[in-house]
Tab-separated table of N, CA, C and O in Angstrom:
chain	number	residue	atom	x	y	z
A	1	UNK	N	-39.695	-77.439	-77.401
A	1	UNK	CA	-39.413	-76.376	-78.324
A	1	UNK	C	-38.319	-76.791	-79.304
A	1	UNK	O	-38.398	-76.625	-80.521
A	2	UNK	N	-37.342	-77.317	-78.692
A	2	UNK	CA	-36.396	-77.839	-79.607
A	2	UNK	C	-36.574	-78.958	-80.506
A	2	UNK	O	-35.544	-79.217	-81.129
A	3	UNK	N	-37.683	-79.791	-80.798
A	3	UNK	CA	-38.661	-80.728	-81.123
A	3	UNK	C	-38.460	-79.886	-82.732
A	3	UNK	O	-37.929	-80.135	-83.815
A	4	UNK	N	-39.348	-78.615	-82.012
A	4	UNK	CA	-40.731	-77.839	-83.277
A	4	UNK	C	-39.561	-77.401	-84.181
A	4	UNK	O	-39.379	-77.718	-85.356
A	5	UNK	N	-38.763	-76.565	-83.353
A	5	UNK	CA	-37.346	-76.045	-84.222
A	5	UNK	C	-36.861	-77.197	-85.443
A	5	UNK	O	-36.940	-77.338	-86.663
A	6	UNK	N	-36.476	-77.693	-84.600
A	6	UNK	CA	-35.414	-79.424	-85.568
A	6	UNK	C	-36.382	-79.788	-86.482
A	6	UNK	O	-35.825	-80.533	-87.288
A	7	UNK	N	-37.775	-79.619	-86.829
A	7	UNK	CA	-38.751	-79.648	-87.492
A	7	UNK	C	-38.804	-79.254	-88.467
A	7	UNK	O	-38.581	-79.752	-89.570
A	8	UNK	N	-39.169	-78.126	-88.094
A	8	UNK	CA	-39.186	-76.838	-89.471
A	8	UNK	C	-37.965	-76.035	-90.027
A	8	UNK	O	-37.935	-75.509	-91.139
A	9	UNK	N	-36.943	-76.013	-89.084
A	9	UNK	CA	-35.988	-75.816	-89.671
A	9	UNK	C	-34.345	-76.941	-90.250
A	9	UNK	O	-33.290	-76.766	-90.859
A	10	UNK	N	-34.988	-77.901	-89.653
A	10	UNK	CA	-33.429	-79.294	-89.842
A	10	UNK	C	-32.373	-78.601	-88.656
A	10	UNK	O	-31.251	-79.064	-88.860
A	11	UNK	N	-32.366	-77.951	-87.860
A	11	UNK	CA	-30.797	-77.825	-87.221
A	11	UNK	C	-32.086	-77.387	-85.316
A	11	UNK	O	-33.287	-77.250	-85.080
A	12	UNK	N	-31.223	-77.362	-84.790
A	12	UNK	CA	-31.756	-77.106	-83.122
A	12	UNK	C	-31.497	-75.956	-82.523
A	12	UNK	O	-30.467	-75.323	-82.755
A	13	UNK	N	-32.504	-75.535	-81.605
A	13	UNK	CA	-32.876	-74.129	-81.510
A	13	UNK	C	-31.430	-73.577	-81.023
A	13	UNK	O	-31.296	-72.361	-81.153
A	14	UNK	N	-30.362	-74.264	-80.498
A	14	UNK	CA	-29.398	-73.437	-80.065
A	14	UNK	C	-28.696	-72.976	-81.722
A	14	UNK	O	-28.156	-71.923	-82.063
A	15	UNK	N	-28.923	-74.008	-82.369
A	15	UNK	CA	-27.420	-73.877	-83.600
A	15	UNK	C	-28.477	-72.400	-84.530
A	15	UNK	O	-28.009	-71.368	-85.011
A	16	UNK	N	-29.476	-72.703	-84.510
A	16	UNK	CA	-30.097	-71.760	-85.407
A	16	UNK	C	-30.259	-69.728	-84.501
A	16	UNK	O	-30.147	-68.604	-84.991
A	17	UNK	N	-30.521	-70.174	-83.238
A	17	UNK	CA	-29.934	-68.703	-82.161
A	17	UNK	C	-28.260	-68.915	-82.857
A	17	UNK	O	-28.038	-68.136	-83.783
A	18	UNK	N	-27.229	-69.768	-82.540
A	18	UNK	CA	-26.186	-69.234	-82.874
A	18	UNK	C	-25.828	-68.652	-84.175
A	18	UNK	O	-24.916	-67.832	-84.282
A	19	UNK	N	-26.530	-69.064	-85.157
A	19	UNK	CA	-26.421	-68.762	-86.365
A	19	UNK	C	-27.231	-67.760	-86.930
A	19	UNK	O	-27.057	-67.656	-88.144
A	20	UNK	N	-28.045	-67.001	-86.456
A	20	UNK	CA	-28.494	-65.687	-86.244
A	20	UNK	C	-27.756	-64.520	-85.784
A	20	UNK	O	-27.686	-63.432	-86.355
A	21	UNK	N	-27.028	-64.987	-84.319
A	21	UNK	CA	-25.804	-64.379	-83.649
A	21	UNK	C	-24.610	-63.532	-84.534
A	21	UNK	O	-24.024	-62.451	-84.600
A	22	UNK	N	-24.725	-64.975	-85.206
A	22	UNK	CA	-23.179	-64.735	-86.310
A	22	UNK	C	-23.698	-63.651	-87.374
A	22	UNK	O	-22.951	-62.728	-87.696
A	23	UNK	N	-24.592	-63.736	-87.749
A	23	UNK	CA	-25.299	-62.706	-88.898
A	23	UNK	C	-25.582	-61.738	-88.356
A	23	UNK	O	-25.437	-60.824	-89.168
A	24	UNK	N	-25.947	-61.332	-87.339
A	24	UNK	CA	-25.978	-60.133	-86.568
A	24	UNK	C	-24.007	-59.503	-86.382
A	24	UNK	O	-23.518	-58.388	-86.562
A	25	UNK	N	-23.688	-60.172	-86.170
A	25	UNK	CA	-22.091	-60.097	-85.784
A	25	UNK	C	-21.275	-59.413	-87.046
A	25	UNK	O	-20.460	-58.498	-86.926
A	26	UNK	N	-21.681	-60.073	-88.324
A	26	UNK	CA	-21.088	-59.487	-89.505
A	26	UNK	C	-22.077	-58.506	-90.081
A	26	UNK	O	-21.940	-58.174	-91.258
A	27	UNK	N	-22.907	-58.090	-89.471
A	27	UNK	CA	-24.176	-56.879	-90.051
A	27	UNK	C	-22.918	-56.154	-88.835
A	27	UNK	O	-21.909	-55.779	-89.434
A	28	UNK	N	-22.881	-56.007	-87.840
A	28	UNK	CA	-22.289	-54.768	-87.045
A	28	UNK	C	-20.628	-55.159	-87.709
A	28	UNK	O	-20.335	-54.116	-88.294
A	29	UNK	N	-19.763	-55.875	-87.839
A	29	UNK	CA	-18.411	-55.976	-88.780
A	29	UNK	C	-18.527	-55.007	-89.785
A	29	UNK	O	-18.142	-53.838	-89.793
A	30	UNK	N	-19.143	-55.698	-90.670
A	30	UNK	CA	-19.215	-54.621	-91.770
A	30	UNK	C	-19.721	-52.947	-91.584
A	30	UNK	O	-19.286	-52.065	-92.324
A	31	UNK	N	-20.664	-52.699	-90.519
A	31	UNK	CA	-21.193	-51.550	-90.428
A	31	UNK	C	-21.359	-50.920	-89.260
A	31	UNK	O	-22.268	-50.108	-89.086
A	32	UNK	N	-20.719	-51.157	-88.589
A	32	UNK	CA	-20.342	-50.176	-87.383
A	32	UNK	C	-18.637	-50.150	-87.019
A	32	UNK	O	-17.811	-50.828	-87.630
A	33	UNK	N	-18.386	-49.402	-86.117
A	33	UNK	CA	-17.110	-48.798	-85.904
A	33	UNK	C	-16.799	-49.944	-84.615
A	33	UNK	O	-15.910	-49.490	-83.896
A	34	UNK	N	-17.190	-51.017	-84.237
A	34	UNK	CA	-16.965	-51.601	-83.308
A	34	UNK	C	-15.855	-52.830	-83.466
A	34	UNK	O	-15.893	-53.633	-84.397
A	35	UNK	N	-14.859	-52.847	-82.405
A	35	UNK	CA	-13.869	-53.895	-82.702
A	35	UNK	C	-14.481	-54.977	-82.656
A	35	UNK	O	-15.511	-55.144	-82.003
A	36	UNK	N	-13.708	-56.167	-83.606
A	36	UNK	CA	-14.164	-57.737	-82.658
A	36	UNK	C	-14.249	-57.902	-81.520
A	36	UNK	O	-15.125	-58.762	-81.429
A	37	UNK	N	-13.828	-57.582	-80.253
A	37	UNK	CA	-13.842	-57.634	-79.088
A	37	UNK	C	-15.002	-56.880	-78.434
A	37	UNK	O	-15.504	-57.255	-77.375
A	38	UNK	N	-15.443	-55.699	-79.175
A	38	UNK	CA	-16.562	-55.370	-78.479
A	38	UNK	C	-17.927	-55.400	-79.134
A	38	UNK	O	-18.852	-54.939	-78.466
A	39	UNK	N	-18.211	-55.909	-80.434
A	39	UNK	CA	-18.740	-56.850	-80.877
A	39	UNK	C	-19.236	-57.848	-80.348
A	39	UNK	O	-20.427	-58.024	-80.091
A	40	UNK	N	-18.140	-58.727	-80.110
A	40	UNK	CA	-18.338	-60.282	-79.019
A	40	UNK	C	-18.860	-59.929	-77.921
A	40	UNK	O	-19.858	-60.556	-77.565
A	41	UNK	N	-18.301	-58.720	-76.973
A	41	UNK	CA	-19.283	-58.678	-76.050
A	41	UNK	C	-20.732	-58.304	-75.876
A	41	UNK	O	-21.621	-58.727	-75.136
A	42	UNK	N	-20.666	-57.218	-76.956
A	42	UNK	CA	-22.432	-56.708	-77.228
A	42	UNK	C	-22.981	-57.960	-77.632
A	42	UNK	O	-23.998	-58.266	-77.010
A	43	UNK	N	-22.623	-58.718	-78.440
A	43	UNK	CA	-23.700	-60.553	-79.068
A	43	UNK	C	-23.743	-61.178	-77.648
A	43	UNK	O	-23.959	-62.386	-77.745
A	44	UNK	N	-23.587	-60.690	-76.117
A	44	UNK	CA	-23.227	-62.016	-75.495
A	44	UNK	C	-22.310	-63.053	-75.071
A	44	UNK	O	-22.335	-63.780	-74.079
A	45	UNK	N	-21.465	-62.962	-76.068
A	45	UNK	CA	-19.830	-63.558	-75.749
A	45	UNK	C	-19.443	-63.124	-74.816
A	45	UNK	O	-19.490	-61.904	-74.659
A	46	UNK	N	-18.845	-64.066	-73.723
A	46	UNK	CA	-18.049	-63.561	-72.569
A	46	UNK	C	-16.458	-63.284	-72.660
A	46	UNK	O	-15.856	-62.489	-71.938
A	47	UNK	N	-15.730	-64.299	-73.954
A	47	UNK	CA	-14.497	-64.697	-74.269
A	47	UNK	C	-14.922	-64.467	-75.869
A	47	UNK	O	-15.774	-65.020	-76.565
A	48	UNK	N	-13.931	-63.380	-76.155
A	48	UNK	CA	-14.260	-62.656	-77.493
A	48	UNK	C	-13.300	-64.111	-78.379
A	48	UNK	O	-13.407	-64.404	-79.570
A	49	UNK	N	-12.611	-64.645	-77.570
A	49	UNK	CA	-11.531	-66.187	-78.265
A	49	UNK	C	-13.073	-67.117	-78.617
A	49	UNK	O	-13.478	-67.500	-79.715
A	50	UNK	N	-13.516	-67.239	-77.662
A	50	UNK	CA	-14.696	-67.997	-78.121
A	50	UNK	C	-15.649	-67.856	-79.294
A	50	UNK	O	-15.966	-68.696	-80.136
A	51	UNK	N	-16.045	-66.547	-79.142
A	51	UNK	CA	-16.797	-66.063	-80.332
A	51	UNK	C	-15.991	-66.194	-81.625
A	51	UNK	O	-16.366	-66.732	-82.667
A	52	UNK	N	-14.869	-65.634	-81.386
A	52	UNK	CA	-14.053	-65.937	-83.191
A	52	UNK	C	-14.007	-67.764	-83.395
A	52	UNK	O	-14.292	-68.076	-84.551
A	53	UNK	N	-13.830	-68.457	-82.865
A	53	UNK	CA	-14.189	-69.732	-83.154
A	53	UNK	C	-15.309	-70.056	-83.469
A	53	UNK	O	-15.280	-70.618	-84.564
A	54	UNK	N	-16.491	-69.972	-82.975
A	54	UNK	CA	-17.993	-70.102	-83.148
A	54	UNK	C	-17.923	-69.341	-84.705
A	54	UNK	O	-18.024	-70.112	-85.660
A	55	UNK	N	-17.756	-67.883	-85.003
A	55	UNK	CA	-17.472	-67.586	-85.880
A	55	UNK	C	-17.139	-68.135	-87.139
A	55	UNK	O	-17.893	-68.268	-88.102
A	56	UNK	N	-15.366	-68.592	-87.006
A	56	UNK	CA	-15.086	-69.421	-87.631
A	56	UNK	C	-16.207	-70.925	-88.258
A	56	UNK	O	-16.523	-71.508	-89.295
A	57	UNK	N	-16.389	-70.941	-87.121
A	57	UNK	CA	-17.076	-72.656	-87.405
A	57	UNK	C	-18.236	-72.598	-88.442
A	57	UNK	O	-18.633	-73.539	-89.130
A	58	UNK	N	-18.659	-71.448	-88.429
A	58	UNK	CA	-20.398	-71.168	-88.873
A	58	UNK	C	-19.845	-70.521	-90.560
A	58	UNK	O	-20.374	-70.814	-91.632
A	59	UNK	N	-18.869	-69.759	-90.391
A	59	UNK	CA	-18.147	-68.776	-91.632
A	59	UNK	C	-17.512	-69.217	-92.639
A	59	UNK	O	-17.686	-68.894	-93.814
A	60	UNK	N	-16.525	-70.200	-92.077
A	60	UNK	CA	-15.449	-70.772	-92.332
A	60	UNK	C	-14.294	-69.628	-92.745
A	60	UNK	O	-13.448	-69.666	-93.639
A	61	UNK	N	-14.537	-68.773	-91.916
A	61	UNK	CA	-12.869	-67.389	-91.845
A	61	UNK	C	-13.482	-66.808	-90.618
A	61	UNK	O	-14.642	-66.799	-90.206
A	62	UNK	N	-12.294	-66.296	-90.125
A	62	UNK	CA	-12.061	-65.604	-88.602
A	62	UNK	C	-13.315	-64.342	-88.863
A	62	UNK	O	-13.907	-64.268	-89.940
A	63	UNK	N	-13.615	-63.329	-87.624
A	63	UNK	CA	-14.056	-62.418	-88.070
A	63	UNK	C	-13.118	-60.843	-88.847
A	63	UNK	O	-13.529	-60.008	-89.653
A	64	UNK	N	-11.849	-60.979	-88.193
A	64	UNK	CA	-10.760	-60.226	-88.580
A	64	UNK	C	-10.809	-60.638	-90.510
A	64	UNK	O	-10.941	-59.831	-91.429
A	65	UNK	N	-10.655	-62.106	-90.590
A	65	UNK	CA	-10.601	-62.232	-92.309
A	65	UNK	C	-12.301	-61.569	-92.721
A	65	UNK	O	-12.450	-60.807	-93.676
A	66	UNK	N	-12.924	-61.805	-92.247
A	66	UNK	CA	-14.414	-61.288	-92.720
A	66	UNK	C	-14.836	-59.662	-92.957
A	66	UNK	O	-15.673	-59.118	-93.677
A	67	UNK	N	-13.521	-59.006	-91.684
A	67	UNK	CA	-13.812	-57.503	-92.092
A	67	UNK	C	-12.586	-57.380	-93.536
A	67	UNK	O	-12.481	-56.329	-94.168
């Protein structure tokens, strides 16, 4: 599966799930009443520290700079 992914899209099925994640993450930032912290946990994040890095990495700004 990760073959077909890296294929048609250039990046691998985890980076392209994570990078869906993150766009889901700033669709509820911008539009719901939910903190970063419970945010991170509704996406799956176990360590809301983790998610703002992943964040970061994909964004290039925290999710705090993004709201």
């Amino acid at each position: 599966m990760n073959e077909i992914v890296k294929l048609s899209l250039g990046k691998t099925a985890s980076e392209a799930i994570e990078e869906r994640r993150i766009l889901e993450a700033k669709r509820l930032i911008k539009f719901s009443g939910l903190s970063i912290k419970e945010i991170a946990f509704e996406l799956g994040y176990e360590e809301h520290s983790y998610f703002t890095k992943v964040f970061k990495k994909i964004t290039g700004c925290t999710p705090t700079e993004f709201k």
